[in-house]
């Protein structure tokens, strides 16, 4: 029979080695500046990004997906590379621009939308996805030194009118660029991740189903707001449980096309 004391010492030694190895990573330095601990899915996604792999992060609104994108920006600045943060609409681009200016300073951050150009050669550029697509087709010199692209709200790829913009941007980005895709929760996330893995290579799918901001449904009856559903106490407690998984990839059986997100 194994000696429990020896097993315990071995486990402690292994844990100490893991902590020492983690302390030397860029993720450890990034965490120190955050002021709060990362959730499991955030740690998993950030580790994948630091290892050089692309990621698709699917989580509910308010779960903290943006932190993974910010880690990509952190790595870009650390390596003296550029990072592009794309959003589907100008209003969101403007919001992210001001958020990042507060974080990194106005000399480090720029904004490019259809009618606005601020500090266009900054190492961190916020833009709409259409601007990125147009830059790729024009072989813009601004792409020089690009290391990371964060695609926020990437589930827009399923949009019948604008989805092609995301598809073209993802396909035409240089191979050396690490793509960080942030998505709302969709039912076919594995299929979506498999497509990304096919067209980009080396993509990890990270899913969190924990909703930190509870979603309650109501209806208006006259001048009163009534609960649409009465949640079971056990279900309410279960909804607080956190789950973060790295989903297995599925190999497409035909010519890859971006799946609709449902």
C-alpha positions as YAML, in Angstrom:
chain: A
units: angstrom
residues:
- id: 1
  name: UNK
  ca: [0.00, 0.00, 0.00]
- id: 2
  name: UNK
  ca: [1.27, 3.51, -0.78]
- id: 3
  name: UNK
  ca: [2.47, 5.60, 2.11]
- id: 4
  name: UNK
  ca: [-0.12, 8.36, 2.60]
- id: 5
  name: UNK
  ca: [2.47, 10.67, 4.15]
- id: 6
  name: UNK
  ca: [4.80, 10.30, 1.16]
- id: 7
  name: UNK
  ca: [1.88, 10.81, -1.22]
- id: 8
  name: UNK
  ca: [0.93, 13.99, 0.63]
- id: 9
  name: UNK
  ca: [4.49, 15.35, 0.42]
- id: 10
  name: UNK
  ca: [4.62, 14.53, -3.30]
- id: 11
  name: UNK
  ca: [1.33, 16.34, -3.90]
- id: 12
  name: UNK
  ca: [2.53, 19.37, -1.94]
- id: 13
  name: UNK
  ca: [5.80, 19.43, -3.89]
- id: 14
  name: UNK
  ca: [3.96, 19.21, -7.20]
- id: 15
  name: UNK
  ca: [1.59, 22.01, -6.17]
- id: 16
  name: UNK
  ca: [4.55, 24.17, -5.14]
- id: 17
  name: UNK
  ca: [6.18, 23.58, -8.52]
- id: 18
  name: UNK
  ca: [2.98, 24.54, -10.32]
- id: 19
  name: UNK
  ca: [2.68, 27.75, -8.28]
- id: 20
  name: UNK
  ca: [6.31, 28.63, -9.01]
- id: 21
  name: UNK
  ca: [5.81, 28.01, -12.73]
- id: 22
  name: UNK
  ca: [2.61, 30.09, -12.76]
- id: 23
  name: UNK
  ca: [4.34, 32.98, -10.99]
- id: 24
  name: UNK
  ca: [6.66, 33.34, -13.99]
- id: 25
  name: UNK
  ca: [3.85, 33.63, -16.54]
- id: 26
  name: UNK
  ca: [2.42, 36.75, -18.12]
- id: 27
  name: UNK
  ca: [-0.97, 35.70, -16.74]
- id: 28
  name: UNK
  ca: [0.34, 35.94, -13.17]
- id: 29
  name: UNK
  ca: [1.59, 39.49, -13.78]
- id: 30
  name: UNK
  ca: [-1.73, 40.39, -15.43]
- id: 31
  name: UNK
  ca: [-3.70, 39.04, -12.46]
- id: 32
  name: UNK
  ca: [-1.71, 41.16, -10.01]
- id: 33
  name: UNK
  ca: [-2.89, 44.32, -11.75]
- id: 34
  name: UNK
  ca: [-6.55, 43.28, -11.81]
- id: 35
  name: UNK
  ca: [-7.27, 43.42, -8.10]
- id: 36
  name: UNK
  ca: [-9.68, 40.46, -8.23]
- id: 37
  name: UNK
  ca: [-9.32, 36.71, -8.85]
- id: 38
  name: UNK
  ca: [-10.11, 35.30, -12.26]
- id: 39
  name: UNK
  ca: [-12.90, 32.77, -12.72]
- id: 40
  name: UNK
  ca: [-12.03, 29.29, -13.95]
- id: 41
  name: UNK
  ca: [-13.14, 29.97, -17.53]
- id: 42
  name: UNK
  ca: [-11.14, 33.21, -17.63]
- id: 43
  name: UNK
  ca: [-8.00, 31.44, -16.41]
- id: 44
  name: UNK
  ca: [-8.48, 28.62, -18.89]
- id: 45
  name: UNK
  ca: [-8.96, 31.02, -21.81]
- id: 46
  name: UNK
  ca: [-6.03, 33.22, -20.81]
- id: 47
  name: UNK
  ca: [-3.72, 30.23, -20.49]
- id: 48
  name: UNK
  ca: [-4.67, 29.15, -24.00]
- id: 49
  name: UNK
  ca: [-3.99, 32.64, -25.36]
- id: 50
  name: UNK
  ca: [-0.61, 32.85, -23.62]
- id: 51
  name: UNK
  ca: [0.33, 29.48, -25.13]
- id: 52
  name: UNK
  ca: [-0.32, 30.93, -28.59]
- id: 53
  name: UNK
  ca: [-3.69, 29.33, -29.31]
- id: 54
  name: UNK
  ca: [-6.79, 31.09, -30.54]
- id: 55
  name: UNK
  ca: [-9.89, 30.91, -28.36]
- id: 56
  name: UNK
  ca: [-13.65, 31.10, -28.66]
- id: 57
  name: UNK
  ca: [-15.06, 32.22, -25.31]
- id: 58
  name: UNK
  ca: [-18.83, 31.81, -24.92]
- id: 59
  name: UNK
  ca: [-20.43, 33.14, -21.74]
- id: 60
  name: UNK
  ca: [-23.54, 35.09, -20.69]
- id: 61
  name: UNK
  ca: [-23.59, 38.88, -20.65]
- id: 62
  name: UNK
  ca: [-21.76, 40.23, -17.61]
- id: 63
  name: UNK
  ca: [-19.75, 37.04, -17.03]
- id: 64
  name: UNK
  ca: [-16.41, 38.74, -17.71]
- id: 65
  name: UNK
  ca: [-15.50, 37.71, -21.26]
- id: 66
  name: UNK
  ca: [-13.85, 41.08, -21.86]
- id: 67
  name: UNK
  ca: [-11.10, 40.21, -19.37]
- id: 68
  name: UNK
  ca: [-9.82, 37.61, -21.84]
- id: 69
  name: UNK
  ca: [-9.69, 40.26, -24.54]
- id: 70
  name: UNK
  ca: [-7.87, 42.62, -22.19]
- id: 71
  name: UNK
  ca: [-5.29, 39.90, -21.55]
- id: 72
  name: UNK
  ca: [-4.69, 39.77, -25.29]
- id: 73
  name: UNK
  ca: [-4.07, 43.53, -25.23]
- id: 74
  name: UNK
  ca: [-1.74, 43.07, -22.26]
- id: 75
  name: UNK
  ca: [0.28, 40.45, -24.15]
- id: 76
  name: UNK
  ca: [0.46, 42.65, -27.25]
- id: 77
  name: UNK
  ca: [1.84, 45.61, -25.30]
- id: 78
  name: UNK
  ca: [4.22, 43.34, -23.42]
- id: 79
  name: UNK
  ca: [5.58, 42.01, -26.74]
- id: 80
  name: UNK
  ca: [5.50, 45.44, -28.43]
- id: 81
  name: UNK
  ca: [2.88, 44.26, -30.90]
- id: 82
  name: UNK
  ca: [-0.46, 45.75, -31.91]
- id: 83
  name: UNK
  ca: [-3.88, 44.63, -30.73]
- id: 84
  name: UNK
  ca: [-7.15, 45.34, -32.54]
- id: 85
  name: UNK
  ca: [-10.42, 45.21, -30.59]
- id: 86
  name: UNK
  ca: [-13.42, 44.99, -32.92]
- id: 87
  name: UNK
  ca: [-17.10, 45.50, -32.14]
- id: 88
  name: UNK
  ca: [-20.25, 45.31, -34.29]
- id: 89
  name: UNK
  ca: [-21.46, 48.89, -33.75]
- id: 90
  name: UNK
  ca: [-19.96, 52.38, -33.46]
- id: 91
  name: UNK
  ca: [-21.53, 53.07, -30.07]
- id: 92
  name: UNK
  ca: [-19.85, 50.02, -28.54]
- id: 93
  name: UNK
  ca: [-16.55, 50.95, -30.21]
- id: 94
  name: UNK
  ca: [-16.77, 54.42, -28.68]
- id: 95
  name: UNK
  ca: [-17.50, 52.93, -25.25]
- id: 96
  name: UNK
  ca: [-14.57, 50.50, -25.44]
- id: 97
  name: UNK
  ca: [-12.27, 53.27, -26.67]
- id: 98
  name: UNK
  ca: [-13.02, 55.42, -23.61]
- id: 99
  name: UNK
  ca: [-12.70, 52.39, -21.30]
- id: 100
  name: UNK
  ca: [-9.26, 51.55, -22.71]
- id: 101
  name: UNK
  ca: [-8.11, 55.18, -22.65]
- id: 102
  name: UNK
  ca: [-8.79, 55.20, -18.90]
- id: 103
  name: UNK
  ca: [-6.85, 51.95, -18.55]
- id: 104
  name: UNK
  ca: [-3.88, 52.47, -20.88]
- id: 105
  name: UNK
  ca: [-3.77, 56.22, -21.62]
- id: 106
  name: UNK
  ca: [-4.87, 58.15, -24.70]
- id: 107
  name: UNK
  ca: [-1.42, 57.91, -26.33]
- id: 108
  name: UNK
  ca: [-1.73, 54.10, -26.40]
- id: 109
  name: UNK
  ca: [-5.30, 53.73, -27.70]
- id: 110
  name: UNK
  ca: [-6.88, 54.73, -31.01]
- id: 111
  name: UNK
  ca: [-10.36, 54.57, -32.52]
- id: 112
  name: UNK
  ca: [-11.37, 53.79, -36.11]
- id: 113
  name: UNK
  ca: [-15.01, 53.77, -37.21]
- id: 114
  name: UNK
  ca: [-16.70, 54.77, -40.44]
- id: 115
  name: UNK
  ca: [-16.62, 58.47, -39.60]
- id: 116
  name: UNK
  ca: [-14.00, 58.74, -36.82]
- id: 117
  name: UNK
  ca: [-10.24, 58.34, -36.81]
- id: 118
  name: UNK
  ca: [-8.32, 58.99, -33.58]
- id: 119
  name: UNK
  ca: [-4.66, 58.06, -33.12]
- id: 120
  name: UNK
  ca: [-4.84, 55.56, -35.99]
- id: 121
  name: UNK
  ca: [-1.30, 54.25, -35.49]
- id: 122
  name: UNK
  ca: [-1.71, 53.49, -31.77]
- id: 123
  name: UNK
  ca: [-0.68, 50.01, -30.58]
- id: 124
  name: UNK
  ca: [-4.23, 49.39, -29.34]
- id: 125
  name: UNK
  ca: [-6.95, 50.15, -31.88]
- id: 126
  name: UNK
  ca: [-10.69, 49.87, -31.31]
- id: 127
  name: UNK
  ca: [-12.75, 49.60, -34.49]
- id: 128
  name: UNK
  ca: [-15.86, 48.18, -36.07]
- id: 129
  name: UNK
  ca: [-15.46, 44.81, -37.75]
- id: 130
  name: UNK
  ca: [-16.17, 46.40, -41.15]
- id: 131
  name: UNK
  ca: [-13.12, 48.64, -40.71]
- id: 132
  name: UNK
  ca: [-10.93, 45.60, -40.02]
- id: 133
  name: UNK
  ca: [-12.30, 43.78, -43.08]
- id: 134
  name: UNK
  ca: [-11.63, 46.81, -45.28]
- id: 135
  name: UNK
  ca: [-8.08, 47.12, -43.91]
- id: 136
  name: UNK
  ca: [-7.41, 43.50, -44.81]
- id: 137
  name: UNK
  ca: [-8.66, 43.91, -48.37]
- id: 138
  name: UNK
  ca: [-6.64, 47.11, -48.80]
- id: 139
  name: UNK
  ca: [-3.52, 45.54, -47.26]
- id: 140
  name: UNK
  ca: [-3.32, 48.58, -44.98]
- id: 141
  name: UNK
  ca: [0.11, 49.42, -43.53]
- id: 142
  name: UNK
  ca: [-1.65, 49.73, -40.16]
- id: 143
  name: UNK
  ca: [-1.70, 45.92, -40.09]
- id: 144
  name: UNK
  ca: [2.08, 45.85, -39.70]
- id: 145
  name: UNK
  ca: [3.05, 44.53, -36.28]
- id: 146
  name: UNK
  ca: [-0.43, 43.15, -35.55]
- id: 147
  name: UNK
  ca: [-0.30, 40.33, -33.02]
- id: 148
  name: UNK
  ca: [-3.78, 39.97, -31.50]
- id: 149
  name: UNK
  ca: [-7.33, 40.58, -32.71]
- id: 150
  name: UNK
  ca: [-10.24, 40.51, -30.28]
- id: 151
  name: UNK
  ca: [-13.59, 39.96, -32.01]
- id: 152
  name: UNK
  ca: [-16.30, 41.05, -29.59]
- id: 153
  name: UNK
  ca: [-19.86, 39.80, -30.16]
- id: 154
  name: UNK
  ca: [-18.53, 37.30, -32.71]
- id: 155
  name: UNK
  ca: [-21.93, 35.55, -32.78]
- id: 156
  name: UNK
  ca: [-22.87, 38.33, -35.24]
- id: 157
  name: UNK
  ca: [-21.26, 35.98, -37.78]
- id: 158
  name: UNK
  ca: [-24.69, 34.34, -38.00]
- id: 159
  name: UNK
  ca: [-26.35, 37.63, -39.00]
- id: 160
  name: UNK
  ca: [-27.82, 37.21, -42.49]
- id: 161
  name: UNK
  ca: [-26.89, 40.75, -43.52]
- id: 162
  name: UNK
  ca: [-23.53, 41.37, -41.84]
- id: 163
  name: UNK
  ca: [-22.23, 37.91, -40.99]
- id: 164
  name: UNK
  ca: [-20.05, 37.79, -44.11]
- id: 165
  name: UNK
  ca: [-17.98, 40.65, -42.68]
- id: 166
  name: UNK
  ca: [-16.92, 38.52, -39.69]
- id: 167
  name: UNK
  ca: [-16.31, 35.50, -41.93]
- id: 168
  name: UNK
  ca: [-14.07, 37.47, -44.30]
- id: 169
  name: UNK
  ca: [-12.12, 39.09, -41.46]
- id: 170
  name: UNK
  ca: [-11.50, 35.77, -39.72]
- id: 171
  name: UNK
  ca: [-10.41, 34.01, -42.91]
- id: 172
  name: UNK
  ca: [-8.15, 36.78, -44.23]
- id: 173
  name: UNK
  ca: [-6.31, 37.66, -41.02]
- id: 174
  name: UNK
  ca: [-2.62, 36.65, -41.24]
- id: 175
  name: UNK
  ca: [-1.87, 33.22, -39.81]
- id: 176
  name: UNK
  ca: [0.46, 34.56, -37.12]
- id: 177
  name: UNK
  ca: [-2.30, 36.71, -35.57]
- id: 178
  name: UNK
  ca: [-3.92, 35.25, -32.44]
- id: 179
  name: UNK
  ca: [-7.71, 35.58, -32.66]
- id: 180
  name: UNK
  ca: [-9.72, 35.95, -29.45]
- id: 181
  name: UNK
  ca: [-13.42, 35.49, -30.21]
- id: 182
  name: UNK
  ca: [-15.94, 36.58, -27.58]
- id: 183
  name: UNK
  ca: [-19.52, 35.36, -27.92]
- id: 184
  name: UNK
  ca: [-22.79, 35.20, -26.10]
- id: 185
  name: UNK
  ca: [-23.86, 31.68, -25.22]
- id: 186
  name: UNK
  ca: [-25.09, 29.81, -28.30]
- id: 187
  name: UNK
  ca: [-26.36, 26.25, -28.52]
- id: 188
  name: UNK
  ca: [-23.99, 25.16, -31.31]
- id: 189
  name: UNK
  ca: [-20.79, 26.55, -29.84]
- id: 190
  name: UNK
  ca: [-18.85, 23.33, -30.56]
- id: 191
  name: UNK
  ca: [-19.75, 23.53, -34.26]
- id: 192
  name: UNK
  ca: [-18.77, 27.19, -34.30]
- id: 193
  name: UNK
  ca: [-15.47, 26.38, -32.59]
- id: 194
  name: UNK
  ca: [-14.79, 23.54, -35.03]
- id: 195
  name: UNK
  ca: [-15.20, 25.94, -37.95]
- id: 196
  name: UNK
  ca: [-12.79, 28.41, -36.34]
- id: 197
  name: UNK
  ca: [-10.32, 25.60, -35.73]
- id: 198
  name: UNK
  ca: [-10.54, 24.61, -39.40]
- id: 199
  name: UNK
  ca: [-10.02, 28.08, -40.88]
- id: 200
  name: UNK
  ca: [-7.63, 29.45, -38.24]
- id: 201
  name: UNK
  ca: [-6.09, 26.33, -36.68]
- id: 202
  name: UNK
  ca: [-5.38, 25.73, -32.99]
- id: 203
  name: UNK
  ca: [-8.60, 27.08, -31.45]
- id: 204
  name: UNK
  ca: [-9.80, 26.20, -27.94]
- id: 205
  name: UNK
  ca: [-13.49, 26.53, -27.08]
- id: 206
  name: UNK
  ca: [-14.09, 27.84, -23.56]
- id: 207
  name: UNK
  ca: [-17.66, 27.88, -22.26]
- id: 208
  name: UNK
  ca: [-19.11, 29.28, -19.04]
- id: 209
  name: UNK
  ca: [-22.79, 28.85, -18.27]
- id: 210
  name: UNK
  ca: [-22.69, 30.81, -15.02]
- id: 211
  name: UNK
  ca: [-24.78, 33.98, -15.18]
- id: 212
  name: UNK
  ca: [-23.52, 36.42, -12.53]
- id: 213
  name: UNK
  ca: [-26.42, 38.77, -13.25]
- id: 214
  name: UNK
  ca: [-29.59, 36.66, -12.84]
- id: 215
  name: UNK
  ca: [-32.10, 36.81, -15.69]
- id: 216
  name: UNK
  ca: [-35.70, 37.09, -14.55]
- id: 217
  name: UNK
  ca: [-38.69, 37.28, -16.89]
- id: 218
  name: UNK
  ca: [-41.76, 39.38, -16.14]
- id: 219
  name: UNK
  ca: [-44.87, 40.62, -17.91]
- id: 220
  name: UNK
  ca: [-46.87, 43.80, -17.51]
- id: 221
  name: UNK
  ca: [-50.52, 43.27, -16.51]
- id: 222
  name: UNK
  ca: [-52.32, 46.57, -16.34]
- id: 223
  name: UNK
  ca: [-50.02, 48.69, -14.23]
- id: 224
  name: UNK
  ca: [-48.44, 45.76, -12.37]
- id: 225
  name: UNK
  ca: [-45.29, 43.77, -13.18]
- id: 226
  name: UNK
  ca: [-45.86, 40.06, -12.60]
- id: 227
  name: UNK
  ca: [-43.28, 37.26, -12.57]
- id: 228
  name: UNK
  ca: [-43.63, 35.19, -15.74]
- id: 229
  name: UNK
  ca: [-42.22, 32.14, -13.94]
- id: 230
  name: UNK
  ca: [-41.95, 31.26, -10.26]
- id: 231
  name: UNK
  ca: [-38.51, 29.67, -9.94]
- id: 232
  name: UNK
  ca: [-38.09, 26.61, -7.77]
- id: 233
  name: UNK
  ca: [-35.74, 27.35, -4.81]
- id: 234
  name: UNK
  ca: [-33.53, 24.43, -5.83]
- id: 235
  name: UNK
  ca: [-33.30, 25.78, -9.38]
- id: 236
  name: UNK
  ca: [-32.35, 29.22, -8.07]
- id: 237
  name: UNK
  ca: [-29.53, 27.71, -6.04]
- id: 238
  name: UNK
  ca: [-28.39, 25.61, -8.98]
- id: 239
  name: UNK
  ca: [-28.35, 28.66, -11.24]
- id: 240
  name: UNK
  ca: [-25.59, 30.07, -9.07]
- id: 241
  name: UNK
  ca: [-23.30, 27.12, -9.70]
- id: 242
  name: UNK
  ca: [-20.33, 27.93, -11.90]
- id: 243
  name: UNK
  ca: [-19.35, 25.70, -14.75]
- id: 244
  name: UNK
  ca: [-16.40, 26.29, -17.04]
- id: 245
  name: UNK
  ca: [-15.48, 23.67, -19.59]
- id: 246
  name: UNK
  ca: [-13.13, 23.31, -22.51]
- id: 247
  name: UNK
  ca: [-15.31, 21.65, -25.12]
- id: 248
  name: UNK
  ca: [-13.93, 18.97, -27.48]
- id: 249
  name: UNK
  ca: [-13.61, 19.88, -31.12]
- id: 250
  name: UNK
  ca: [-15.77, 18.38, -33.85]
- id: 251
  name: UNK
  ca: [-14.21, 17.74, -37.23]
- id: 252
  name: UNK
  ca: [-16.32, 19.17, -40.09]
- id: 253
  name: UNK
  ca: [-17.39, 16.54, -42.61]
- id: 254
  name: UNK
  ca: [-17.58, 18.90, -45.61]
- id: 255
  name: UNK
  ca: [-16.16, 22.16, -46.92]
- id: 256
  name: UNK
  ca: [-16.14, 24.49, -43.92]
- id: 257
  name: UNK
  ca: [-18.68, 27.27, -43.80]
- id: 258
  name: UNK
  ca: [-19.43, 29.38, -40.73]
- id: 259
  name: UNK
  ca: [-22.33, 27.86, -38.82]
- id: 260
  name: UNK
  ca: [-25.35, 29.87, -37.84]
- id: 261
  name: UNK
  ca: [-25.28, 30.67, -34.13]
- id: 262
  name: UNK
  ca: [-28.49, 29.60, -32.43]
...
